Short mmCIF file of N, CA and C in Angstrom, two decimals:
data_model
loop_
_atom_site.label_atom_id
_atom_site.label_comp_id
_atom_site.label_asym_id
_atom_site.label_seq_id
_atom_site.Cartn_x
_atom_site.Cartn_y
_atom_site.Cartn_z
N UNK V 2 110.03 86.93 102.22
CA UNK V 2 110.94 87.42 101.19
C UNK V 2 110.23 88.46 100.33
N UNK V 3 110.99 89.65 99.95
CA UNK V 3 110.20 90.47 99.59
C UNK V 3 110.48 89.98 97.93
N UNK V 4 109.28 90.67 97.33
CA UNK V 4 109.38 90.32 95.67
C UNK V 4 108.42 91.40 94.75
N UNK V 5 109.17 92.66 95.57
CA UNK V 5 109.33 93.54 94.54
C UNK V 5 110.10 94.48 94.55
N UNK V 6 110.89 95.16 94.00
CA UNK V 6 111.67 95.99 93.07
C UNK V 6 111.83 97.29 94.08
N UNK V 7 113.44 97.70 93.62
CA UNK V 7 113.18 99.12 94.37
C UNK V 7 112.28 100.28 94.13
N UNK V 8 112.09 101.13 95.11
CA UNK V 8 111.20 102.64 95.60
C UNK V 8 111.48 103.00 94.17
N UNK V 9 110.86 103.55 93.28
CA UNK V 9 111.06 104.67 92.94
C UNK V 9 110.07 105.75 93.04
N UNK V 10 110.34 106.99 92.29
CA UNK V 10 109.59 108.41 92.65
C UNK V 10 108.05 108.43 91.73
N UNK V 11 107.83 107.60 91.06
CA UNK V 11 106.27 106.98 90.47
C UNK V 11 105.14 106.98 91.20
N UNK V 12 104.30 107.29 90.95
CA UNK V 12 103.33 107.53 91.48
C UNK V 12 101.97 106.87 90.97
N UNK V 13 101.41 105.91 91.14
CA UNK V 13 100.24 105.37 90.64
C UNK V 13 99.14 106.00 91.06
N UNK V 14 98.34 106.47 90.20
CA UNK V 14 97.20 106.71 90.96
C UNK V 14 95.66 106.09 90.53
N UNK V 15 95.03 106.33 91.08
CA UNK V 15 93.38 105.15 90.99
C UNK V 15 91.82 106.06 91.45
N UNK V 16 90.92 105.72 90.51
CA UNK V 16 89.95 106.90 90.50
C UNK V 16 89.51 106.26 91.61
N UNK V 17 88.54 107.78 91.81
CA UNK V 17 87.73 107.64 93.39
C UNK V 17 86.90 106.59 93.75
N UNK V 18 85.68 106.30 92.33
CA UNK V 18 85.37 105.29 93.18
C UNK V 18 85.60 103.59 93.12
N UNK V 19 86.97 103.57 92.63
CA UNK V 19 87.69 102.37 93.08
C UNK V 19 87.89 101.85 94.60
N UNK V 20 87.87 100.99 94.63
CA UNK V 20 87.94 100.61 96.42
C UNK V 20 88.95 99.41 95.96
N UNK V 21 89.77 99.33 96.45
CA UNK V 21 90.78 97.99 96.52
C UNK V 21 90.78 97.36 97.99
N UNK V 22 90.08 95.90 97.60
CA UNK V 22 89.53 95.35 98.90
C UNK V 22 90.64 93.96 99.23
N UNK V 23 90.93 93.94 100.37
CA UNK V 23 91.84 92.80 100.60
C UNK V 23 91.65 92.02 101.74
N UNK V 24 91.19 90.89 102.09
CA UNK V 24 91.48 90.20 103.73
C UNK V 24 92.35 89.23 103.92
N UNK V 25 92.88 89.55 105.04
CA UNK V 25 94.09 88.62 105.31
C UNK V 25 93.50 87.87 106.56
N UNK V 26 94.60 86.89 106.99
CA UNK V 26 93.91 86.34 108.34
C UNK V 26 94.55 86.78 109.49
N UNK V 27 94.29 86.06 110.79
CA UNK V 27 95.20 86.72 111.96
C UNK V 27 96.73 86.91 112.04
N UNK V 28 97.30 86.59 111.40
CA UNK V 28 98.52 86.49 111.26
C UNK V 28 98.93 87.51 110.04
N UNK V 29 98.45 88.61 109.29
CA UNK V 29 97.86 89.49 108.18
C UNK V 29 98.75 88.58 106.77
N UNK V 30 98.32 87.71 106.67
CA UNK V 30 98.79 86.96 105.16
C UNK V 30 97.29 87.04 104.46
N UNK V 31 97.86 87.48 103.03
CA UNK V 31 96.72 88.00 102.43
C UNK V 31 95.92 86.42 101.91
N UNK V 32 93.94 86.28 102.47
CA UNK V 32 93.81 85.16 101.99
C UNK V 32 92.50 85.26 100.99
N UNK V 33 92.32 87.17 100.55
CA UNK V 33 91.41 87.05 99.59
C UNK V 33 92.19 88.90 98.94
N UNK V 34 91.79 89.13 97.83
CA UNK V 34 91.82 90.52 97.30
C UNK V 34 91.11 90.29 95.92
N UNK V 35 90.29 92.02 95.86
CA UNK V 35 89.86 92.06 94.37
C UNK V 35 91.04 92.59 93.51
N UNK V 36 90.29 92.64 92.03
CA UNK V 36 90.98 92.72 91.06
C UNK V 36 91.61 94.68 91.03
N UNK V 37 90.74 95.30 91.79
CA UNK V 37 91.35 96.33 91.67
C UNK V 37 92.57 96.38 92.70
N UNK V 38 93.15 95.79 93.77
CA UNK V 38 94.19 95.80 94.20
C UNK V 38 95.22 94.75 93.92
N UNK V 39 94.92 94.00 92.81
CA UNK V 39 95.75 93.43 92.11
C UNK V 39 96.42 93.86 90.81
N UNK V 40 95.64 95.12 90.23
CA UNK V 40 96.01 95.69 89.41
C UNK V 40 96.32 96.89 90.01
N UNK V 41 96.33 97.69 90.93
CA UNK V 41 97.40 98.40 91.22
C UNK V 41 98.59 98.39 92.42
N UNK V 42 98.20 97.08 92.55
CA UNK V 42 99.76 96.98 93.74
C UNK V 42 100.92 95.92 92.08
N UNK V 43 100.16 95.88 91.28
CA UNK V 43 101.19 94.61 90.54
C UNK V 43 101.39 93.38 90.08
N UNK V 44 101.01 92.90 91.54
CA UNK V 44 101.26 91.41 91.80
C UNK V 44 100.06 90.46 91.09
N UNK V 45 100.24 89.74 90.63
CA UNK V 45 99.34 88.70 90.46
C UNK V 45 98.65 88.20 91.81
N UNK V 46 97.44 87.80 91.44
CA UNK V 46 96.43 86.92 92.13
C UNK V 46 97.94 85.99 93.36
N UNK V 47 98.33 85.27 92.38
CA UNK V 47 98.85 84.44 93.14
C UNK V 47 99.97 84.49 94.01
N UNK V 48 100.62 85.41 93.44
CA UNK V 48 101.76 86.34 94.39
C UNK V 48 101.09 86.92 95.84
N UNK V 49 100.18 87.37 95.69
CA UNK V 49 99.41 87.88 96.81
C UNK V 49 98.82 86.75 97.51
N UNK V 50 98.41 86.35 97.22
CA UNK V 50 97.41 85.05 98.59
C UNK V 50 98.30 84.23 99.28
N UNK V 51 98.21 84.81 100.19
CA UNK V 51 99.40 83.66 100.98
C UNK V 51 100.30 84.62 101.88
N UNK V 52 100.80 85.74 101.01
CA UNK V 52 101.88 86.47 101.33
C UNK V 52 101.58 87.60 102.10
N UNK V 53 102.54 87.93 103.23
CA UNK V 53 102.09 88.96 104.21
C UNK V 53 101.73 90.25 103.57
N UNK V 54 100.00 90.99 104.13
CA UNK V 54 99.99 91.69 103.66
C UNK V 54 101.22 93.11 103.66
N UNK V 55 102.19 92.96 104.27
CA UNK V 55 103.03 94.44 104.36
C UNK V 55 104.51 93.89 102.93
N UNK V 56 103.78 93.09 102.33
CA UNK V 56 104.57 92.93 100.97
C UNK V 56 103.99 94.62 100.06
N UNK V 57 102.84 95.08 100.22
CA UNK V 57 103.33 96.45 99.42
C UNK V 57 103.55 97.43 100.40
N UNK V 58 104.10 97.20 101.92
CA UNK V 58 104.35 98.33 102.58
C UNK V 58 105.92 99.41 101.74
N UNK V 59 105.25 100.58 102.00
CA UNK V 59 106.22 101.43 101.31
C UNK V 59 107.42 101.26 102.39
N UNK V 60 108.83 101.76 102.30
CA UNK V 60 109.42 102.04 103.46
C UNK V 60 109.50 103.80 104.06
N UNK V 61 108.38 104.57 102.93
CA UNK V 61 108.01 106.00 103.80
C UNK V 61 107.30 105.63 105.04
N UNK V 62 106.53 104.49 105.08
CA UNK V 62 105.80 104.99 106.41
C UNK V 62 106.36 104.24 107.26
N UNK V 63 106.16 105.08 108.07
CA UNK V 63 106.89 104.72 109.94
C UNK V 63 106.24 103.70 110.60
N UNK V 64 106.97 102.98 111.47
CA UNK V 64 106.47 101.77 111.73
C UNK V 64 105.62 102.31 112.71
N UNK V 65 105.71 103.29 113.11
CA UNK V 65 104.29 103.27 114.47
C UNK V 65 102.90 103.76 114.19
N UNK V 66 102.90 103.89 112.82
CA UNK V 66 101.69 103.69 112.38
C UNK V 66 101.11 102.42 111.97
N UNK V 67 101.76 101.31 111.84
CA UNK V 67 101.24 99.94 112.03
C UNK V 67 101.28 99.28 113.41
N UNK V 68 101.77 100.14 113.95
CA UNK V 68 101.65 99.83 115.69
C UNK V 68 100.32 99.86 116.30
N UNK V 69 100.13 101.18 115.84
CA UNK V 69 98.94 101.45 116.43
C UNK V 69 97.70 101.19 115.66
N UNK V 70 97.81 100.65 114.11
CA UNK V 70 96.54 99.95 113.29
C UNK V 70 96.87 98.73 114.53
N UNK V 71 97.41 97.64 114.45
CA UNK V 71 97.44 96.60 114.84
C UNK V 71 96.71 96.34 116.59
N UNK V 72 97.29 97.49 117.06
CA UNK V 72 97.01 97.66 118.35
C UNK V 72 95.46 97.46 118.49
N UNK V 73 94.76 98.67 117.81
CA UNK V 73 93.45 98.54 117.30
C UNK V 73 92.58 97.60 117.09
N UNK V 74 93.25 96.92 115.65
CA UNK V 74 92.69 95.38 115.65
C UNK V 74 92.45 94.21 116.15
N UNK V 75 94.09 94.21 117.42
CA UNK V 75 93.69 93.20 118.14
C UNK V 75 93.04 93.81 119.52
N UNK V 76 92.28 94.69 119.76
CA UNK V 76 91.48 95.12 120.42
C UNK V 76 90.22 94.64 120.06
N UNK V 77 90.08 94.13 118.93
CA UNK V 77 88.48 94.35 118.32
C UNK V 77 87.89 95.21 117.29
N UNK V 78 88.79 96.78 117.72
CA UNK V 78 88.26 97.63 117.10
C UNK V 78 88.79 98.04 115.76
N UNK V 79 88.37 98.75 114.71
CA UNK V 79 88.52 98.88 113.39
C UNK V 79 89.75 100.38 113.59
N UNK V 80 89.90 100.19 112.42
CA UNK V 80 91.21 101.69 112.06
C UNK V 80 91.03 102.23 111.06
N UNK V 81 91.36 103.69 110.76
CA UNK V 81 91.35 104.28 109.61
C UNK V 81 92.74 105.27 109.30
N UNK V 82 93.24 105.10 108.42
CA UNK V 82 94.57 105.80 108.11
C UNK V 82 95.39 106.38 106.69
N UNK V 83 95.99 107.09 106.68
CA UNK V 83 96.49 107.08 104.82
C UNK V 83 97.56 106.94 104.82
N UNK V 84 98.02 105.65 104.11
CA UNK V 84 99.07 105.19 103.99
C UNK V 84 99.61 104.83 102.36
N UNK V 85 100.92 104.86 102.30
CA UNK V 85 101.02 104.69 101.43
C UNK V 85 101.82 103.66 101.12
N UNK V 86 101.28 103.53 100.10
CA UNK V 86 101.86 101.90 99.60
C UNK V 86 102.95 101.56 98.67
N UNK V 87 103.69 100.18 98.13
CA UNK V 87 104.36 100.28 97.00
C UNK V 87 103.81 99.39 95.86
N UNK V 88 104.46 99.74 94.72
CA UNK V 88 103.62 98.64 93.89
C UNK V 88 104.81 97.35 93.46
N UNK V 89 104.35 96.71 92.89
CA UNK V 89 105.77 95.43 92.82
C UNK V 89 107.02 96.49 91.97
N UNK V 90 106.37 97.34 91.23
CA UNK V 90 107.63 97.63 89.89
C UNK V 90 108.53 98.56 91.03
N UNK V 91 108.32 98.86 92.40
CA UNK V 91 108.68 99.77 93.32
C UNK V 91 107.71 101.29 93.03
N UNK V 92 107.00 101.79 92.10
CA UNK V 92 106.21 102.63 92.45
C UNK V 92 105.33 103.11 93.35
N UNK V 93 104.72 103.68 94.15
CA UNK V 93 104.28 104.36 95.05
C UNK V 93 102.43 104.62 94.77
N UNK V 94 101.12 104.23 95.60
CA UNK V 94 100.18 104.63 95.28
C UNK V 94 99.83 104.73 97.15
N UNK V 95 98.75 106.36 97.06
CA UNK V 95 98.38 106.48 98.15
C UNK V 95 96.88 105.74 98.73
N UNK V 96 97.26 105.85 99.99
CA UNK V 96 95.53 104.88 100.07
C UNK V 96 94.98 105.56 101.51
N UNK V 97 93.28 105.96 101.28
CA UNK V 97 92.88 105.92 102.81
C UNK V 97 92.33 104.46 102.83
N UNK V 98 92.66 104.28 104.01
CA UNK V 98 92.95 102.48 104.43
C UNK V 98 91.55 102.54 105.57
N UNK V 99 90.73 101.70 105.26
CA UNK V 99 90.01 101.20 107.03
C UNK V 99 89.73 99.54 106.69
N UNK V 100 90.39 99.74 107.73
CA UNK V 100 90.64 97.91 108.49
C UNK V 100 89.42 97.90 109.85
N UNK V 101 89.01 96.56 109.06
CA UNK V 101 88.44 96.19 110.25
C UNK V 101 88.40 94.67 110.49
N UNK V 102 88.09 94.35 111.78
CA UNK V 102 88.14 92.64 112.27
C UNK V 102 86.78 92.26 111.30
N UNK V 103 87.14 90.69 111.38
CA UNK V 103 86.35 89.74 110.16
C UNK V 103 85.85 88.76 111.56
N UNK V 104 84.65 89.00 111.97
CA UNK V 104 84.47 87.94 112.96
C UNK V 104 83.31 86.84 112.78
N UNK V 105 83.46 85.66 113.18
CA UNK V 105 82.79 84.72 112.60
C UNK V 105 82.42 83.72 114.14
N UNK V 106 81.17 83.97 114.21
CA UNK V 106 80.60 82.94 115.81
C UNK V 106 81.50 83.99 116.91
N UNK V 107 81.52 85.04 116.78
CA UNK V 107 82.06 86.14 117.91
C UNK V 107 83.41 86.14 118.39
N UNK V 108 83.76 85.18 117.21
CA UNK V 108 85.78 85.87 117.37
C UNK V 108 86.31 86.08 116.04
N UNK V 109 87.16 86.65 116.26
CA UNK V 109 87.71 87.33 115.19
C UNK V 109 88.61 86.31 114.22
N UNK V 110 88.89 86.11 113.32
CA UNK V 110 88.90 85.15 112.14
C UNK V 110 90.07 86.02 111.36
N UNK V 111 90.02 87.25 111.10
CA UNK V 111 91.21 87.95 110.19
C UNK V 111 90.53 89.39 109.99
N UNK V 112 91.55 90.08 108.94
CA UNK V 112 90.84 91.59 108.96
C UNK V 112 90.57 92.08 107.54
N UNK V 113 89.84 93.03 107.21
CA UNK V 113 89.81 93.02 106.11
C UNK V 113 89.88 94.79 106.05
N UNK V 114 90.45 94.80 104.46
CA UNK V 114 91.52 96.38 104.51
C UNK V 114 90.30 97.11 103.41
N UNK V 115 89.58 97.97 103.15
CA UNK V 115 88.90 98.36 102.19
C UNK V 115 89.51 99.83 101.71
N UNK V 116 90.25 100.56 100.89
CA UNK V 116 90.80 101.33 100.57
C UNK V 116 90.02 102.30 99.30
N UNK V 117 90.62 103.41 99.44
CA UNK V 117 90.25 104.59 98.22
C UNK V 117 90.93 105.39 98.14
N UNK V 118 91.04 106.32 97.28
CA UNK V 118 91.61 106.95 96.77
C UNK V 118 91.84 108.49 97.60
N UNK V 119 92.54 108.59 98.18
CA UNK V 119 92.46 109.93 98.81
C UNK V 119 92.59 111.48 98.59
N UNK V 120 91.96 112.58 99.06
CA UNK V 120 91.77 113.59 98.25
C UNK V 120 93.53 114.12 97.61
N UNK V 121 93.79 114.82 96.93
CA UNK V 121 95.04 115.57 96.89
C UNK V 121 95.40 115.96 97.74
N UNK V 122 94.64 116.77 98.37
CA UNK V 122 95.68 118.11 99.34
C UNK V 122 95.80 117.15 100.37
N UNK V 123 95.05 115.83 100.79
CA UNK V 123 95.60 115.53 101.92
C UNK V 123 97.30 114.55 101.90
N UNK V 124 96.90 114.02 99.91
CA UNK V 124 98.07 113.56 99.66
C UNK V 124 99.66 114.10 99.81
N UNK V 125 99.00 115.58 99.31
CA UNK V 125 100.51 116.67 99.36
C UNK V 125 101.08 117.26 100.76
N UNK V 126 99.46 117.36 101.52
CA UNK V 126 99.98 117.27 102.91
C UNK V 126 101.03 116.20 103.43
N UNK V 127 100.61 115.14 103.14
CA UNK V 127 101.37 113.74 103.75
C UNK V 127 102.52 113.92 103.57
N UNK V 128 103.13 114.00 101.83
CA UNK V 128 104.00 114.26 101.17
C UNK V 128 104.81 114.90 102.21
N UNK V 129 104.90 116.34 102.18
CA UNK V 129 105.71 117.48 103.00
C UNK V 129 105.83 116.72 104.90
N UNK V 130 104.52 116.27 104.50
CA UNK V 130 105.36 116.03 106.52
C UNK V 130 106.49 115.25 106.58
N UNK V 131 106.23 114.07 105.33
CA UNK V 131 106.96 112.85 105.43
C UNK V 131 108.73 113.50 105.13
N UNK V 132 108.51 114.55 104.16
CA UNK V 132 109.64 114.94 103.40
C UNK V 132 110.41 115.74 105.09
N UNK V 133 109.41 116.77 105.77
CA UNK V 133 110.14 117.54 106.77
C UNK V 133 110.78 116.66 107.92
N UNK V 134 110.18 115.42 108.01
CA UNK V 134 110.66 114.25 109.27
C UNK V 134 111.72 113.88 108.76
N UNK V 135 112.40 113.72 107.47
CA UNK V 135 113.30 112.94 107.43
C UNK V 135 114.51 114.33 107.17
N UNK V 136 114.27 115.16 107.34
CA UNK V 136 115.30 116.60 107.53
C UNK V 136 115.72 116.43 108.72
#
């Protein structure tokens, strides 16, 4: 069940060297995050642990870019991507995302998402593609 608020055109943003760190387990339910991605996705501590991490998926991004993170992961191998996210109030913050597997005695256990802040122009790039796909 989702439990936050509609899209709007808001924009959060978060200095560079913030990292908003999150791991979920195999099933991506979030079962750890720091305080910096709790303070800018919204949610409380407790709202988040438990709950699938694609509770701040925006609905700009296209599902086949979690196709192919996922694909990745359950390969073994790690991903890197910029995605953007929502925050509970429905505001919008961008993220370069790298996920990678959490493995423990040589299997994989869950993944963990380490994020930053991404430059502008690649933000405004994103922006316009996202804006020309849906023309």
């Amino acid at each position: 069940m989702r439990k936050n608020l509609p899209v709007t055109n808001n924009e959060r943003t978060f200095p560079k060297e913030v990292k908003l760190i999150s791991t979920t387990d195999l099933k991506g339910k979030i079962v750890h995050c720091n305080q910096a991605f709790i303070d800018i996705s919204g949610f409380n501590k407790e709202e988040l642990i438990g709950s699938p991490h694609n509770l701040v998926r925006h609905p700009d991004m296209p599902p086949a870019a979690f196709e192919v993170m996922w694909s990745h992961l359950k390969q073994g191998k790690p991903w890197m991507g910029m995605v953007k996210n929502r925050s509970k109030n429905g505001d919008f913050y961008w993220v370069d995302a790298y996920v990678t597997p959490v493995t423990e005695d040589g299997h994989v256990i869950g993944y963990e998402s380490v994020r930053t802040s991404p430059d502008r122009k690649h933000v405004e790039r994103a922006a316009v593609q996202r804006h020309y796909s849906l023309i």
